[in-house]
PDB file of C-alpha atoms and ligand atoms in Angstrom:
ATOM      1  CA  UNK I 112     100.252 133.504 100.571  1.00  0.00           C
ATOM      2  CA  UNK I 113     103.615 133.171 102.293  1.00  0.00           C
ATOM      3  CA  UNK I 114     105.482 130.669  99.383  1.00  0.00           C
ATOM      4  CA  UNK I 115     108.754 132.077  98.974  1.00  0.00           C
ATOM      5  CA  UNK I 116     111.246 130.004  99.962  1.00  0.00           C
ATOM      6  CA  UNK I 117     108.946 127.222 100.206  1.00  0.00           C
ATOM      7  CA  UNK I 118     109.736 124.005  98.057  1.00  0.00           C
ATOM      8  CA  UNK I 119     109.058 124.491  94.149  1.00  0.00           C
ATOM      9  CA  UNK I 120     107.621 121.548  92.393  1.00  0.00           C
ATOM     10  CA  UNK I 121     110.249 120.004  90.018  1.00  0.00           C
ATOM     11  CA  UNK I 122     107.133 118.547  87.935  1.00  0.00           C
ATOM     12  CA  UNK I 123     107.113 121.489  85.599  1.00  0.00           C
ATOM     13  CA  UNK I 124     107.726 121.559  81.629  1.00  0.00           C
ATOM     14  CA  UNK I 125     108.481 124.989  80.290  1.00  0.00           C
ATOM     15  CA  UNK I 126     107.050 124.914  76.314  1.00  0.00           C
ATOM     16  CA  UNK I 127     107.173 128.507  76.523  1.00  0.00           C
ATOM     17  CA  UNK I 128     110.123 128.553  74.099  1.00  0.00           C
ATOM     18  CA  UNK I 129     108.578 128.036  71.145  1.00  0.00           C
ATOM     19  CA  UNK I 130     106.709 125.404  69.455  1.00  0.00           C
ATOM     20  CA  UNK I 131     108.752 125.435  66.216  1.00  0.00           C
ATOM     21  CA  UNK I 132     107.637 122.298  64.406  1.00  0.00           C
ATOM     22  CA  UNK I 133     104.622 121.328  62.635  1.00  0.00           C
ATOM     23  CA  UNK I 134     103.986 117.744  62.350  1.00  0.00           C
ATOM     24  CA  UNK I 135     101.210 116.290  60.136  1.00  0.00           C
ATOM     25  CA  UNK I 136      97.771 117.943  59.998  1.00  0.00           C
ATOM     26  CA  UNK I 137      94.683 117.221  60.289  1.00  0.00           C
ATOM     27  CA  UNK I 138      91.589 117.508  62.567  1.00  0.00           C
ATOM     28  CA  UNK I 139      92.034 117.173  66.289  1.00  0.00           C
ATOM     29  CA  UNK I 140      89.303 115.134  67.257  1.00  0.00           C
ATOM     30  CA  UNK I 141      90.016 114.889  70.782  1.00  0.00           C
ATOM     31  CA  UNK I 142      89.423 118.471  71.790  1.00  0.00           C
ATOM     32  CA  UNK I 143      85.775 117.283  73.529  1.00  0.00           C
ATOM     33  CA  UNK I 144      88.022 115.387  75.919  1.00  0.00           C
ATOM     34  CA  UNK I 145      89.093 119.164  77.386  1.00  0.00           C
ATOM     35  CA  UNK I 146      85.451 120.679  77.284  1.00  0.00           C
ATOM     36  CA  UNK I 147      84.942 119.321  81.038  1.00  0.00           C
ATOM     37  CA  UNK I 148      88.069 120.091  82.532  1.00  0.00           C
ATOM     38  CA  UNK I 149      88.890 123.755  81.064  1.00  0.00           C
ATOM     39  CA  UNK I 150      88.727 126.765  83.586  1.00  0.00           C
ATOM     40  CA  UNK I 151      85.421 127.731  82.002  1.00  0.00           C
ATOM     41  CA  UNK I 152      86.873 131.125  80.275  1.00  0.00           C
ATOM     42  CA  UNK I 153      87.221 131.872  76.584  1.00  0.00           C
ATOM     43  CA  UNK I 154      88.100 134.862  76.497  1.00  0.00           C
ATOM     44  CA  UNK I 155      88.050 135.401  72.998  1.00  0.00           C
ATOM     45  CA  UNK I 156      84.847 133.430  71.817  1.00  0.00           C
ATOM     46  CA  UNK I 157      84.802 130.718  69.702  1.00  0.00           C
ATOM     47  CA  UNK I 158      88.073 129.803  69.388  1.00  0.00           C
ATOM     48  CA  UNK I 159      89.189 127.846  66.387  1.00  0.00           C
ATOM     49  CA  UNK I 160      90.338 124.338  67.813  1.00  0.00           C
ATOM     50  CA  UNK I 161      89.697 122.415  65.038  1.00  0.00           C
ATOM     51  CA  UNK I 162      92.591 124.246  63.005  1.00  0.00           C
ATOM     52  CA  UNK I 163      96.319 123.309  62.632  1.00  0.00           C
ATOM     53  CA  UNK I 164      98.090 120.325  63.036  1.00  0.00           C
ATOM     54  CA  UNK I 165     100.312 118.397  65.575  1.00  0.00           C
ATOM     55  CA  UNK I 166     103.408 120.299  66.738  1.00  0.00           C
ATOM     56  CA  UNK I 167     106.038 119.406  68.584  1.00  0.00           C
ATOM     57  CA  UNK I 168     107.906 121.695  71.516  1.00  0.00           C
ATOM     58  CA  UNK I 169     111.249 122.846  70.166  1.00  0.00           C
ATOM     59  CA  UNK I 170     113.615 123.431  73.205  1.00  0.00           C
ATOM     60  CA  UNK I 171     114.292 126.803  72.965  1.00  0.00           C
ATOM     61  CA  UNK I 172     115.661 128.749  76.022  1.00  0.00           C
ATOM     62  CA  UNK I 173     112.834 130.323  77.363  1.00  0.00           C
ATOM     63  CA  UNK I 174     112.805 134.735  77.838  1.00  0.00           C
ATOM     64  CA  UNK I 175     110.479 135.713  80.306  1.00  0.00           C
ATOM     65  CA  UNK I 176     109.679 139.027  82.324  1.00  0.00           C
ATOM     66  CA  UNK I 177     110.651 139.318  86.004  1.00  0.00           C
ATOM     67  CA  UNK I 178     106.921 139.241  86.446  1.00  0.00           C
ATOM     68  CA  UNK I 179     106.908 135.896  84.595  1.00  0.00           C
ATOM     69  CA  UNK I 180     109.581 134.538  86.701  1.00  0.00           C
ATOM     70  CA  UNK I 181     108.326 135.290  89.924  1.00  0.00           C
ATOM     71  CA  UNK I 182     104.516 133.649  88.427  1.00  0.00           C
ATOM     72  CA  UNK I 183     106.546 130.793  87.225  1.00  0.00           C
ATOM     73  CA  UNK I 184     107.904 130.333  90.732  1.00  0.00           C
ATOM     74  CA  UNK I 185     104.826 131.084  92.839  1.00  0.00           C
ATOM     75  CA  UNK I 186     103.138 128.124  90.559  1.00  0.00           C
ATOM     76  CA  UNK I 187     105.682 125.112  90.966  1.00  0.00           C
ATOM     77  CA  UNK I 188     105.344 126.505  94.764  1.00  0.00           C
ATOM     78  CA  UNK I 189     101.546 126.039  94.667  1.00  0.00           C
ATOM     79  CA  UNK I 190     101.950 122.774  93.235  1.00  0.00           C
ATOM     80  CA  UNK I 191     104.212 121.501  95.536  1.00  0.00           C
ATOM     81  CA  UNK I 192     101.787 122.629  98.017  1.00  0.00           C
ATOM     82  CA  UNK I 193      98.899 120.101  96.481  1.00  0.00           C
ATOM     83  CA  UNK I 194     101.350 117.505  95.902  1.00  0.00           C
ATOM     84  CA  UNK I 195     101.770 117.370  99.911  1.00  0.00           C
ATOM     85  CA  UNK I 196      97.827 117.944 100.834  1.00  0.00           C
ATOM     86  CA  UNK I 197      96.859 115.196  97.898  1.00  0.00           C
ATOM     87  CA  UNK I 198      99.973 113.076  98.891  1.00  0.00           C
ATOM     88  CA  UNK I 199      98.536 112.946 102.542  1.00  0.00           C
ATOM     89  CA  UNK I 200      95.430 112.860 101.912  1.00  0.00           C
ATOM     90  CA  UNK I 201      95.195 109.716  99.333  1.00  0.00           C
ATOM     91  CA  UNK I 202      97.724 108.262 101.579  1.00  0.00           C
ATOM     92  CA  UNK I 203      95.255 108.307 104.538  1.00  0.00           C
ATOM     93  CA  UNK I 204      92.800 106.464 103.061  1.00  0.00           C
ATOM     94  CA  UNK I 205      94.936 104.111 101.424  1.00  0.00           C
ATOM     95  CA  UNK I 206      95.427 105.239  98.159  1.00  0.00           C
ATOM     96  CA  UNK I 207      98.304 106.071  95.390  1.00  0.00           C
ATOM     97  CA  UNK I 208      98.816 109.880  94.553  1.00  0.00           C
ATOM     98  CA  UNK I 209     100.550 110.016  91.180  1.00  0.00           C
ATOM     99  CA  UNK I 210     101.982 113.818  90.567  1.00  0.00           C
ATOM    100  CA  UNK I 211     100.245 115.218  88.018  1.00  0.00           C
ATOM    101  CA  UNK I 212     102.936 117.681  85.484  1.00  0.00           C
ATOM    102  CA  UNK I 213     102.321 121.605  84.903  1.00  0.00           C
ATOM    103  CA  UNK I 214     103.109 122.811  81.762  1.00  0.00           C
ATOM    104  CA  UNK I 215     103.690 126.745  80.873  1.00  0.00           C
ATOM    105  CA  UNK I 216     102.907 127.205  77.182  1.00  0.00           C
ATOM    106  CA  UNK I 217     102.419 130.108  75.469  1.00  0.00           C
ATOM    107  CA  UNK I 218      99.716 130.854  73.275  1.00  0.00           C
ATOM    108  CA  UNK I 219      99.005 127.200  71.333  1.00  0.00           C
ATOM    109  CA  UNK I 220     100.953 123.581  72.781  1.00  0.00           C
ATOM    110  CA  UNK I 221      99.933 120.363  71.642  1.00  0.00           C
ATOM    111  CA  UNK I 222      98.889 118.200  74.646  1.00  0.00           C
ATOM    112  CA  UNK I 223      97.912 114.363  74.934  1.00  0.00           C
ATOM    113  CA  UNK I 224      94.145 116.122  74.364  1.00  0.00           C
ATOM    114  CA  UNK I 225      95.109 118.301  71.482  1.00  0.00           C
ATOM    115  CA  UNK I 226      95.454 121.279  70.559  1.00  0.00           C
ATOM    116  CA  UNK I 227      95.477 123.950  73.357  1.00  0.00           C
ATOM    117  CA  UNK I 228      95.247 127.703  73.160  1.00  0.00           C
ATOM    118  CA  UNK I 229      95.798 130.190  75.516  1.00  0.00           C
ATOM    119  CA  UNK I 230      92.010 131.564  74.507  1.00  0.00           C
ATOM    120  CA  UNK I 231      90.446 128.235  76.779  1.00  0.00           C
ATOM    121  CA  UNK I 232      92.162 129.180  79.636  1.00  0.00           C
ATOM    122  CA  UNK I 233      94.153 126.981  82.186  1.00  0.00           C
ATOM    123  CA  UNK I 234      93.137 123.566  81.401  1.00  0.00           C
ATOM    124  CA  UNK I 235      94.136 119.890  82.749  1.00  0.00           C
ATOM    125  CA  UNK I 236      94.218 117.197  79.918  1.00  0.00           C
ATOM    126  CA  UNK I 237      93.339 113.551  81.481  1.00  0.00           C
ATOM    127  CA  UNK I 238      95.109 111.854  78.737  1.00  0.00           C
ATOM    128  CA  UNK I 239      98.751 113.030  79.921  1.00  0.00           C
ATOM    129  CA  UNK I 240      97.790 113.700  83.548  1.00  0.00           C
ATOM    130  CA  UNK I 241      99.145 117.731  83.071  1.00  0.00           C
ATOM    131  CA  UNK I 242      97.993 121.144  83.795  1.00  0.00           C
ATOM    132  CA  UNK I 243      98.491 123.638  80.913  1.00  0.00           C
ATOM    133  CA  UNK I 244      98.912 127.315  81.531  1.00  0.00           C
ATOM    134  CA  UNK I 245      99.821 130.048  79.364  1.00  0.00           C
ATOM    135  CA  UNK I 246     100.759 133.110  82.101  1.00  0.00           C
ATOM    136  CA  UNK I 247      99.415 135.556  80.635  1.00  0.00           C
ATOM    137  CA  UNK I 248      96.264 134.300  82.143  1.00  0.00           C
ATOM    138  CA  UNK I 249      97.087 136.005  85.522  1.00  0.00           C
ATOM    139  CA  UNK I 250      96.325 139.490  83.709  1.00  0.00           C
ATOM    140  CA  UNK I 251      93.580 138.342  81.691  1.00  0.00           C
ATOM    141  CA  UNK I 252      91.989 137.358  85.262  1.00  0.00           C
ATOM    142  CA  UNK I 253      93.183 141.115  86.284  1.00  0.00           C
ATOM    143  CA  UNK I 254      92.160 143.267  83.773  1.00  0.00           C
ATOM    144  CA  UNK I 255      88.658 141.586  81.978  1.00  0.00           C
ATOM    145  CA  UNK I 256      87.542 139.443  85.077  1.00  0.00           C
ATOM    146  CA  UNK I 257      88.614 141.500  87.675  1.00  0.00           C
ATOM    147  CA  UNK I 258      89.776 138.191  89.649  1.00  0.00           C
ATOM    148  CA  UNK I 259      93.516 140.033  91.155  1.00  0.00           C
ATOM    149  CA  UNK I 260      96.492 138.509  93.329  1.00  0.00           C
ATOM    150  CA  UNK I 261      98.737 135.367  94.098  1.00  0.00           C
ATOM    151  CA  UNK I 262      95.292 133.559  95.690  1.00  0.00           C
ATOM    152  CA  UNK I 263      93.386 134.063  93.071  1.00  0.00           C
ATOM    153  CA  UNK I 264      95.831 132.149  90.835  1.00  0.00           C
ATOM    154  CA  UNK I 265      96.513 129.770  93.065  1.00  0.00           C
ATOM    155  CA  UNK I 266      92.801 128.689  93.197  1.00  0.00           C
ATOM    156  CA  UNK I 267      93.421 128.506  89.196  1.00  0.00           C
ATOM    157  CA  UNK I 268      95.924 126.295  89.740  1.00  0.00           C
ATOM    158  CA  UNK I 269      94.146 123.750  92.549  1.00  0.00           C
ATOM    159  CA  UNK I 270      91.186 123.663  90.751  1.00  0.00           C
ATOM    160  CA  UNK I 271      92.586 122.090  87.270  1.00  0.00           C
ATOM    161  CA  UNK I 272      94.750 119.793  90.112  1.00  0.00           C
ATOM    162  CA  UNK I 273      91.104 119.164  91.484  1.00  0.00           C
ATOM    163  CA  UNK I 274      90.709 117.462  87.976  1.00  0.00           C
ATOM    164  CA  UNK I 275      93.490 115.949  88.244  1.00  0.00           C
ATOM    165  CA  UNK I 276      92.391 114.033  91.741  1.00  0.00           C
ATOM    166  CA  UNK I 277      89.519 113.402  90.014  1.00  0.00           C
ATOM    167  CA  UNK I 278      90.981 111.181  87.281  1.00  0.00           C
ATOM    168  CA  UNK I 279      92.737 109.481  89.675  1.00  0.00           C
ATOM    169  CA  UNK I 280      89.896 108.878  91.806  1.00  0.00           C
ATOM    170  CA  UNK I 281      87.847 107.406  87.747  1.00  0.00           C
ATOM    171  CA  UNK I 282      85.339 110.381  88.162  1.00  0.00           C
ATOM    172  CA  UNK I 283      86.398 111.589  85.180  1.00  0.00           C
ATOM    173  CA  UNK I 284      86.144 108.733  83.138  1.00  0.00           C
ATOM    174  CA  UNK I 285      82.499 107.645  84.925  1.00  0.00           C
ATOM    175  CA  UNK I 286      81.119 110.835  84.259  1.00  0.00           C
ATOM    176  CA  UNK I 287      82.642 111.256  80.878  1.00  0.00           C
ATOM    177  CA  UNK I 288      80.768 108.122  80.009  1.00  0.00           C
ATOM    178  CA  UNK I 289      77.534 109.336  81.182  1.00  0.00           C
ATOM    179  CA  UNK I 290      78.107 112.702  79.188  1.00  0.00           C
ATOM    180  CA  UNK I 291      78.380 110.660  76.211  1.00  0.00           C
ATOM    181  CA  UNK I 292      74.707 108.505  76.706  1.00  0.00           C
ATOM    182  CA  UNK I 293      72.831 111.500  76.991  1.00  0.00           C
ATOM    183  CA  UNK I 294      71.770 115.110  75.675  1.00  0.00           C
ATOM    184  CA  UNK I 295      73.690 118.385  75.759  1.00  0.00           C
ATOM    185  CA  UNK I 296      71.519 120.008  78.323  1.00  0.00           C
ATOM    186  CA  UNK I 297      72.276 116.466  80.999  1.00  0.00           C
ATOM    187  CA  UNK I 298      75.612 116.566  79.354  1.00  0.00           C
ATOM    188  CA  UNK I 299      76.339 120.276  80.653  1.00  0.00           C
ATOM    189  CA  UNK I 300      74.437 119.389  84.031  1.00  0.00           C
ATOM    190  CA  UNK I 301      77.081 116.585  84.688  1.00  0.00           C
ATOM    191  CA  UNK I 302      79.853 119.012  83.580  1.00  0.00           C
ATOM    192  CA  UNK I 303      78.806 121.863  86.144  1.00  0.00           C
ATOM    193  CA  UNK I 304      78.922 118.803  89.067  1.00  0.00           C
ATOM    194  CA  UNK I 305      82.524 118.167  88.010  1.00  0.00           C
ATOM    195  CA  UNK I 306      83.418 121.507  88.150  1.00  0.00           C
ATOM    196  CA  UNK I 307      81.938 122.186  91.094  1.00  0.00           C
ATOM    197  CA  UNK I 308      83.512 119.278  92.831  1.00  0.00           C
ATOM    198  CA  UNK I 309      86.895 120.839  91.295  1.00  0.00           C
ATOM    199  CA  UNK I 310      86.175 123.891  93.236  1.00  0.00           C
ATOM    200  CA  UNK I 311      85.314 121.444  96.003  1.00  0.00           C
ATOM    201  CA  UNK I 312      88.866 120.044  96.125  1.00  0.00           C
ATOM    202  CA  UNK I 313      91.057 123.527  95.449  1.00  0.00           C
ATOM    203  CA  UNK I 314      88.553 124.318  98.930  1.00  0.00           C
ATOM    204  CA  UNK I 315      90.573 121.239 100.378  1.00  0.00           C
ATOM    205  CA  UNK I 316      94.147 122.096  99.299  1.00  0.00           C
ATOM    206  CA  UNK I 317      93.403 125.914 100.947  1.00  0.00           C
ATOM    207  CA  UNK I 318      92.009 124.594 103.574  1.00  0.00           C
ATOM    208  CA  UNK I 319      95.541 122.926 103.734  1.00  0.00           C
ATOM    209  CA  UNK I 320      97.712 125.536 103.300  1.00  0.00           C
ATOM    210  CA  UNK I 321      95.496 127.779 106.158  1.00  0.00           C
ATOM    211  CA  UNK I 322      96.034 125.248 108.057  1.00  0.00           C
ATOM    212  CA  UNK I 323      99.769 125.939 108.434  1.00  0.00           C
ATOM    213  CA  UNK I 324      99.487 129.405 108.630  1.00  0.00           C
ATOM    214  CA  UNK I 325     100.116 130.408 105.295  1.00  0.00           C
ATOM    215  CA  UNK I 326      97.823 132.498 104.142  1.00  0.00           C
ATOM    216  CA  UNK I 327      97.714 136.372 104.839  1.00  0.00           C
ATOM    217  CA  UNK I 328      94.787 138.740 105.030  1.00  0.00           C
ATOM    218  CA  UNK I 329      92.916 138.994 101.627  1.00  0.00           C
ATOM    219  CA  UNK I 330      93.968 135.527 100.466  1.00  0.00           C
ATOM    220  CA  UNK I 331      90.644 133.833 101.379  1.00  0.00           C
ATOM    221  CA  UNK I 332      88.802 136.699 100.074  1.00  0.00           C
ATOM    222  CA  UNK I 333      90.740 136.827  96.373  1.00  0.00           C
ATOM    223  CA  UNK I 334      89.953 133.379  96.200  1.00  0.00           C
ATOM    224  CA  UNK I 335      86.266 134.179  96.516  1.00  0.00           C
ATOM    225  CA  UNK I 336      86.358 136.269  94.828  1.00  0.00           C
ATOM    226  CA  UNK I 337      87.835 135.097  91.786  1.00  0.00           C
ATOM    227  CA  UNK I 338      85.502 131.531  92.248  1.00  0.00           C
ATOM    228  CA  UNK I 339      82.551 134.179  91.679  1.00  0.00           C
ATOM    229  CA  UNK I 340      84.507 136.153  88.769  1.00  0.00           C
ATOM    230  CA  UNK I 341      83.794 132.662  86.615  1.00  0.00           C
ATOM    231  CA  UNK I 342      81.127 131.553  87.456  1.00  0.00           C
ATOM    232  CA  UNK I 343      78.663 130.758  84.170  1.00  0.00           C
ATOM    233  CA  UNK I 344      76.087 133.399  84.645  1.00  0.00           C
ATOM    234  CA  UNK I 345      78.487 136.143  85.294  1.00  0.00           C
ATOM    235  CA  UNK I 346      80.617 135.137  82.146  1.00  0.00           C
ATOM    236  CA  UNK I 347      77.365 135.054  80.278  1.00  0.00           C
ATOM    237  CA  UNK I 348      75.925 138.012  80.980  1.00  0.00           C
ATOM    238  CA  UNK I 349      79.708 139.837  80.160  1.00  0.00           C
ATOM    239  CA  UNK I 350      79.534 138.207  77.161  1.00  0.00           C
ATOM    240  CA  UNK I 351      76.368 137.691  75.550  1.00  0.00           C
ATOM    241  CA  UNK I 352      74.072 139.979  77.761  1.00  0.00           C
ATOM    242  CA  UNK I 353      71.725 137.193  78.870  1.00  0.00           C
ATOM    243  CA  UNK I 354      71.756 134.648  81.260  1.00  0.00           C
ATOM    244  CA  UNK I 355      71.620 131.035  79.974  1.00  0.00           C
ATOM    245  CA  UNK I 356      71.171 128.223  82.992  1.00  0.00           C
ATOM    246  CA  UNK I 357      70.824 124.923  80.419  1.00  0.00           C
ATOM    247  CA  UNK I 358      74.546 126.288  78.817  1.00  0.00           C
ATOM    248  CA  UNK I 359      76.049 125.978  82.111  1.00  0.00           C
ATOM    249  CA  UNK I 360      79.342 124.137  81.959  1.00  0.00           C
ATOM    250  CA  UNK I 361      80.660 125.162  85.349  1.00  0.00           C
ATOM    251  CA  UNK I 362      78.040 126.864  87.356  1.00  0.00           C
ATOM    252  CA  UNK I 363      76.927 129.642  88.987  1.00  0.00           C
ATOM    253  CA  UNK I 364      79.081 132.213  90.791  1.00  0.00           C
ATOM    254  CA  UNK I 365      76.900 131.555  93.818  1.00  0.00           C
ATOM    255  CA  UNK I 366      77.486 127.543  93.410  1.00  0.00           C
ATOM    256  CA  UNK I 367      81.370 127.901  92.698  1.00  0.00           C
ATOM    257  CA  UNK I 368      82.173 130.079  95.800  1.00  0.00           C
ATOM    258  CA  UNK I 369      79.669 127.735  97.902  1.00  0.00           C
ATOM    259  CA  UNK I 370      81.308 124.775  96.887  1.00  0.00           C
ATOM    260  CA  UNK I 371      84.798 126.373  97.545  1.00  0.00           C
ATOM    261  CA  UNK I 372      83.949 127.099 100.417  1.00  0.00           C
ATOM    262  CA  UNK I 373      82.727 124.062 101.404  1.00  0.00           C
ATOM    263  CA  UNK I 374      86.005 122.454 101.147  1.00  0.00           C
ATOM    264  CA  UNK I 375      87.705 125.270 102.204  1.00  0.00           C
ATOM    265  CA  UNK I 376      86.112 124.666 105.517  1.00  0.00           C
ATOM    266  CA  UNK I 377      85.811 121.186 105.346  1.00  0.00           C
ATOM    267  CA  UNK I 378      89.626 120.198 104.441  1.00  0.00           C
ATOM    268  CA  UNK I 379      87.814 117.114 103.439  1.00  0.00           C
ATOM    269  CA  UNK I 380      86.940 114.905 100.243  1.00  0.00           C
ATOM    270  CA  UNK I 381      84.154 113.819 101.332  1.00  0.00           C
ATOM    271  CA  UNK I 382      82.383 116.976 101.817  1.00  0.00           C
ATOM    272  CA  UNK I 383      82.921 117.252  97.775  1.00  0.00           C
ATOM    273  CA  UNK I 384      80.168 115.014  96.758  1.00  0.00           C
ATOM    274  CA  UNK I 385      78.526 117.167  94.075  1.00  0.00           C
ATOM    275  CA  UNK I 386      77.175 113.783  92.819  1.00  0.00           C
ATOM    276  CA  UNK I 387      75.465 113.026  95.859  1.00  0.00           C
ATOM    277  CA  UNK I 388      76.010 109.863  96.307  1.00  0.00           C
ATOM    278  CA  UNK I 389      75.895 108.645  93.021  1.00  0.00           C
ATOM    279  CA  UNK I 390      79.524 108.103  92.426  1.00  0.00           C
ATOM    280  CA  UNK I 391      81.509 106.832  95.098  1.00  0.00           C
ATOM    281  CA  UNK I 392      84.955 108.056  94.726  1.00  0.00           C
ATOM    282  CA  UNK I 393      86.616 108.713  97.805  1.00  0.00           C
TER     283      UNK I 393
HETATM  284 ZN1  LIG S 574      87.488 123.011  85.539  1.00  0.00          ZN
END
């Protein structure tokens, strides 16, 4: 993607200096809240979520790598970028787009959900309307999903913003209320139409940024790529050996490319509707 130079998003909070403080203790009961709108990896199992207490961010200047810098950058440039396709787009039909905020964190932040951990992968938390990231994501894509390059991590990026849009637009809170009436195996069947629909909407935003003539050759095709890198039954069968459809969270690599793809070609909202039909939204 052509983004240097381009405008950087001033809607960034860097909690990569440290997070000094602990506050309190206790369970963190609202880590559920983040099971629907996590990138779908764990990269180290079961991770313990339910340990530790509240902390709070300590401003300490921040060290990072020239590699860091230049991720750091490319990010607040992607997000800039969906700030002006969402902008647009929710101002065309008549709607309010409020910016969501992009944290960097490294390895454990506490968020309006709870804890987060670098293990769960990027994540957007409804509750304070911000993407989380810990960086060191972009080599864990690299080296154990074999998801490389800029596109691929700008795909991260649009699809937790995808969430984002869709608390905006009260999917999230509709569907979270249907998740809660009904068993784990309907419960992850809902979860893999949000997803999808996430996938749906970072489709949009490239669509977007084609559009103008930003991409360059292999862009499209990390992006695929990467969509198909975690999708459920590939993540399964890395990790446990076996394919498990009812534990699907996020859905197939086949489904999460399709539905990328979809609004990759679409550039529209509308084409999104993994519920079909059954919750209006746009
Ligand atoms: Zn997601």
């Amino acid at each position: 993607m052509k983004w240097e130079g381009r405008r950087k998003s001033t809607n960034f909070e860097d909690h990569r200096g440290g997070m000094s403080k602990k506050m309190g203790g206790g369970i963190i009961g609202i880590i559920l809240l983040l099971v629907g709108a996590y990138f779908g990896v764990d990269l180290s199992g079961v991770a313990p979520l339910l340990e530790g207490g509240n902390t709070v961010v300590s401003n300490q200047p921040v060290q990072e790598s020239a590699q860091e810098e230049r991720l750091r950058e490319f990010s607040q440039t992607v997000l800039a970028e969906t700030e002006n396709t969402w902008g647009r787009l929710f101002a065309q039909s008549g709607k309010n787009y409020i910016q969501p905020i992009m944290v960097a964190y490294r390895d454990r932040d506490n968020t309006g959900c709870g804890l987060g951990q670098a293990a769960m992968g990027p994540f957007y938390c409804p509750a304070d309307q911000r993407v989380y990231l810990d960086f060191s994501f972009y080599n864990d894509m690299k080296t154990q999903l074999k998801a490389d390059g800029e596109f691929a991590w700008a795909y991260v990026i649009a699809h937790e913003v995808g969430h984002h849009v869709q608390n905006l637009l009260g999917i999230s809170s509709k569907t979270q209320a249907a998740q809660r009436q009904t068993d784990q195996v309907s419960a992850n069947k809902i979860s893999v139409l949000v997803e999808l629909q996430a996938d749906c909407f970072a489709g949009v935003w490239a669509h977007d940024v084609q559009g103008q003539g930003l991409l360059e050759a292999g862009d499209v095709e990390k992006a695929f790529n990467a969509a198909q890198a975690v999708g459920d039954d590939r993540l399964q069968q890395q990790s446990q050996g076996r394919v498990i459809p009812d534990a699907f969270t996020h859905g197939s690599s086949a489904q999460r490319l399709a539905w990328f793809k979809r609004g990759l070609q679409s550039g529209d909202p509308r084409a999104c509707d993994t519920f079909d039909g059954q919750i209006r939204y746009w």
